[in-house]
Amino acid sequence: MATVERVAQTALPLGHEVVKWDNAMNEINLASLNVVEMNLFTAICAQVVERDTDEIHLSYSALRELMHYTSRSRARFAKMVINATDHIRAFSVKYEHGDKVGAGQLFYNIEANKVTGDLTVSVNPKVLGVLNDLTNNFTLFLQPDWVTLNSKYTKLVYLMVMQWRTTGRDLVIPVAEFRQRLGIPDSMTTSQVTKRIIHPVEQQLNQADLVPGFKITPIQQGRKYIKYRLSFDAMPKLRHAAPAQAARIGRLSAVAAAKDPTAATMYAADDRRVLADATLSQTEVKRQLRANEQARGVPDIPIFKLTD
């Protein structure tokens, strides 16, 4: 097993608030989690992005920061993690490796320290690719945006939209599928769904400006709702990305590209190792690439003035 990678106790590395996963992850039934557990799940996923290790350690303080977790009781936090583990550990996801297609458990083990509140997560190496090496067909969002959504229904609709965030389009979903994906109980009537779910979701996503122009419109057949249309404007950039987070998103794209086998013809092996290290800042990447060039004996190219 790879060496456990530790996230700093008091400050998170650059941009580790970016959540990026294969669209296959959107098939996981997150409706089984409550809001806090959803925040925990995405916080874990954000730390696995573009890393080569299949086990990570997350400190209590780092997790509290990622989750915007307000309680300072480590015992209560550990209890929450243990309760969430029963759901999260059962999550299965589809994956592809070359000509092989399969499905497997996402996390082998989630262990919480009852004293320190720290967390150790073991990722199934078979499915690690759904959180790594992603160059297309992925969903991308920011953990700080995610944790501002205080309803699990809003979170689940937000995920549907973020899969198509750069296109701007109408998503048409049958009523039965909409209810199933959001975990809406059968006992809730159509009018209750409209009042207690659809209207609050529309209000929160528009109010926070997370999904511009967002609207859910029912499609009727006679007097019965048969589908819902989710419409929204294209979001070419993440709305609330800080400069460091925007730089992190750019780094993730560079990391994924560097890990692609076709990069072997474009970069030397030592350069690919640097480019594929998601923990490095852009400045450090440039410094190490330059050091590699000098080590290989690539000469400096002088800059001449026009009078030279």
Short mmCIF file of N, CA and C in Angstrom, two decimals, residues 164-226:
data_model
loop_
_atom_site.label_atom_id
_atom_site.label_comp_id
_atom_site.label_asym_id
_atom_site.label_seq_id
_atom_site.Cartn_x
_atom_site.Cartn_y
_atom_site.Cartn_z
N TRP A 164 -23.14 19.40 -16.03
CA TRP A 164 -23.31 20.06 -17.33
C TRP A 164 -23.05 21.56 -17.22
N ARG A 165 -22.25 22.00 -16.24
CA ARG A 165 -22.14 23.41 -15.90
C ARG A 165 -21.63 24.29 -17.02
N THR A 166 -20.77 23.77 -17.90
CA THR A 166 -20.16 24.63 -18.92
C THR A 166 -21.00 24.70 -20.20
N THR A 167 -22.07 23.92 -20.29
CA THR A 167 -22.86 23.89 -21.53
C THR A 167 -24.09 24.78 -21.46
N GLY A 168 -24.73 24.84 -20.29
CA GLY A 168 -25.97 25.59 -20.20
C GLY A 168 -27.03 24.89 -21.02
N ARG A 169 -27.97 24.27 -20.40
CA ARG A 169 -28.92 23.45 -21.14
C ARG A 169 -30.15 23.15 -20.30
N ASP A 170 -31.09 22.47 -20.93
CA ASP A 170 -32.26 21.98 -20.20
C ASP A 170 -32.07 20.49 -19.93
N LEU A 171 -32.16 20.11 -18.67
CA LEU A 171 -32.13 18.69 -18.30
C LEU A 171 -33.56 18.26 -18.03
N VAL A 172 -34.03 17.28 -18.75
CA VAL A 172 -35.39 16.78 -18.58
C VAL A 172 -35.32 15.43 -17.88
N ILE A 173 -35.95 15.34 -16.71
CA ILE A 173 -35.87 14.15 -15.87
C ILE A 173 -37.27 13.66 -15.54
N PRO A 174 -37.57 12.38 -15.79
CA PRO A 174 -38.88 11.84 -15.39
C PRO A 174 -39.12 12.03 -13.91
N VAL A 175 -40.36 12.24 -13.55
CA VAL A 175 -40.71 12.50 -12.15
C VAL A 175 -40.23 11.37 -11.24
N ALA A 176 -40.41 10.12 -11.67
CA ALA A 176 -40.01 8.98 -10.83
C ALA A 176 -38.50 9.00 -10.58
N GLU A 177 -37.71 9.32 -11.62
CA GLU A 177 -36.25 9.37 -11.46
C GLU A 177 -35.85 10.55 -10.58
N PHE A 178 -36.51 11.68 -10.75
CA PHE A 178 -36.23 12.87 -9.94
C PHE A 178 -36.45 12.55 -8.46
N ARG A 179 -37.55 11.89 -8.16
CA ARG A 179 -37.85 11.52 -6.77
C ARG A 179 -36.83 10.52 -6.24
N GLN A 180 -36.45 9.55 -7.08
CA GLN A 180 -35.51 8.53 -6.64
C GLN A 180 -34.14 9.12 -6.37
N ARG A 181 -33.65 9.99 -7.25
CA ARG A 181 -32.32 10.56 -7.10
C ARG A 181 -32.23 11.50 -5.90
N LEU A 182 -33.34 12.14 -5.57
CA LEU A 182 -33.35 13.05 -4.42
C LEU A 182 -33.79 12.36 -3.13
N GLY A 183 -34.22 11.10 -3.23
CA GLY A 183 -34.67 10.38 -2.04
C GLY A 183 -35.95 10.96 -1.47
N ILE A 184 -36.84 11.44 -2.34
CA ILE A 184 -38.10 12.01 -1.89
C ILE A 184 -39.05 10.88 -1.49
N PRO A 185 -39.59 10.90 -0.29
CA PRO A 185 -40.48 9.81 0.15
C PRO A 185 -41.75 9.74 -0.68
N ASP A 186 -42.25 8.54 -0.87
CA ASP A 186 -43.47 8.33 -1.66
C ASP A 186 -44.67 9.04 -1.04
N SER A 187 -44.62 9.23 0.27
CA SER A 187 -45.76 9.86 0.96
C SER A 187 -45.89 11.34 0.66
N MET A 188 -44.86 11.96 0.08
CA MET A 188 -44.90 13.38 -0.22
C MET A 188 -45.66 13.62 -1.52
N THR A 189 -46.71 14.41 -1.47
CA THR A 189 -47.53 14.69 -2.65
C THR A 189 -46.81 15.62 -3.61
N THR A 190 -47.33 15.72 -4.85
CA THR A 190 -46.73 16.60 -5.85
C THR A 190 -46.71 18.04 -5.39
N SER A 191 -47.80 18.50 -4.80
CA SER A 191 -47.86 19.89 -4.32
C SER A 191 -46.87 20.11 -3.18
N GLN A 192 -46.67 19.12 -2.34
CA GLN A 192 -45.68 19.24 -1.26
C GLN A 192 -44.26 19.28 -1.82
N VAL A 193 -44.00 18.47 -2.85
CA VAL A 193 -42.68 18.51 -3.50
C VAL A 193 -42.41 19.89 -4.06
N THR A 194 -43.41 20.48 -4.70
CA THR A 194 -43.25 21.82 -5.28
C THR A 194 -42.98 22.85 -4.19
N LYS A 195 -43.73 22.80 -3.10
CA LYS A 195 -43.62 23.81 -2.05
C LYS A 195 -42.39 23.61 -1.17
N ARG A 196 -42.10 22.36 -0.79
CA ARG A 196 -41.06 22.09 0.20
C ARG A 196 -39.70 21.77 -0.40
N ILE A 197 -39.65 21.45 -1.71
CA ILE A 197 -38.38 21.08 -2.32
C ILE A 197 -38.04 21.99 -3.50
N ILE A 198 -38.90 22.01 -4.52
CA ILE A 198 -38.56 22.72 -5.75
C ILE A 198 -38.38 24.22 -5.52
N HIS A 199 -39.33 24.87 -4.87
CA HIS A 199 -39.20 26.31 -4.65
C HIS A 199 -37.99 26.67 -3.78
N PRO A 200 -37.74 25.98 -2.66
CA PRO A 200 -36.53 26.28 -1.88
C PRO A 200 -35.24 26.04 -2.66
N VAL A 201 -35.18 24.97 -3.48
CA VAL A 201 -33.99 24.70 -4.28
C VAL A 201 -33.75 25.84 -5.27
N GLU A 202 -34.79 26.25 -5.98
CA GLU A 202 -34.66 27.36 -6.93
C GLU A 202 -34.17 28.62 -6.22
N GLN A 203 -34.75 28.92 -5.07
CA GLN A 203 -34.40 30.13 -4.33
C GLN A 203 -32.94 30.10 -3.88
N GLN A 204 -32.49 28.97 -3.33
CA GLN A 204 -31.14 28.92 -2.80
C GLN A 204 -30.09 28.97 -3.90
N LEU A 205 -30.29 28.24 -5.00
CA LEU A 205 -29.29 28.23 -6.05
C LEU A 205 -29.20 29.57 -6.76
N ASN A 206 -30.32 30.27 -6.91
CA ASN A 206 -30.31 31.59 -7.53
C ASN A 206 -29.82 32.66 -6.57
N GLN A 207 -30.22 32.56 -5.31
CA GLN A 207 -29.84 33.55 -4.32
C GLN A 207 -28.33 33.56 -4.10
N ALA A 208 -27.73 32.40 -4.08
CA ALA A 208 -26.29 32.31 -3.89
C ALA A 208 -25.54 32.55 -5.20
N ASP A 209 -26.28 32.67 -6.31
CA ASP A 209 -25.69 32.87 -7.63
C ASP A 209 -24.76 31.71 -8.01
N LEU A 210 -25.04 30.55 -7.46
CA LEU A 210 -24.23 29.38 -7.80
C LEU A 210 -24.60 28.83 -9.17
N VAL A 211 -25.90 28.89 -9.49
CA VAL A 211 -26.38 28.39 -10.78
C VAL A 211 -27.25 29.50 -11.39
N PRO A 212 -26.66 30.38 -12.19
CA PRO A 212 -27.41 31.51 -12.75
C PRO A 212 -28.59 31.05 -13.61
N GLY A 213 -29.72 31.72 -13.43
CA GLY A 213 -30.90 31.43 -14.25
C GLY A 213 -31.51 30.08 -13.98
N PHE A 214 -31.27 29.52 -12.79
CA PHE A 214 -31.77 28.17 -12.53
C PHE A 214 -33.28 28.16 -12.30
N LYS A 215 -33.96 27.18 -12.92
CA LYS A 215 -35.40 27.05 -12.76
C LYS A 215 -35.80 25.59 -12.99
N ILE A 216 -36.77 25.13 -12.22
CA ILE A 216 -37.35 23.80 -12.41
C ILE A 216 -38.79 23.98 -12.89
N THR A 217 -39.06 23.47 -14.06
CA THR A 217 -40.39 23.61 -14.66
C THR A 217 -41.02 22.24 -14.85
N PRO A 218 -42.23 22.02 -14.31
CA PRO A 218 -42.88 20.73 -14.51
C PRO A 218 -43.42 20.59 -15.94
N ILE A 219 -43.34 19.40 -16.47
CA ILE A 219 -43.93 19.08 -17.77
C ILE A 219 -45.14 18.20 -17.51
N GLN A 220 -46.29 18.66 -17.99
CA GLN A 220 -47.54 17.97 -17.66
C GLN A 220 -48.07 17.16 -18.83
N GLN A 221 -48.77 16.10 -18.49
CA GLN A 221 -49.55 15.33 -19.45
C GLN A 221 -50.96 15.28 -18.86
N GLY A 222 -51.83 16.11 -19.44
CA GLY A 222 -53.13 16.32 -18.81
C GLY A 222 -52.92 17.14 -17.55
N ARG A 223 -53.39 16.62 -16.44
CA ARG A 223 -53.22 17.31 -15.15
C ARG A 223 -52.10 16.71 -14.31
N LYS A 224 -51.39 15.73 -14.88
CA LYS A 224 -50.35 15.01 -14.14
C LYS A 224 -48.96 15.46 -14.55
N TYR A 225 -48.08 15.66 -13.57
CA TYR A 225 -46.67 15.95 -13.85
C TYR A 225 -45.98 14.64 -14.27
N ILE A 226 -45.34 14.66 -15.43
CA ILE A 226 -44.63 13.45 -15.87
C ILE A 226 -43.11 13.64 -15.89
#
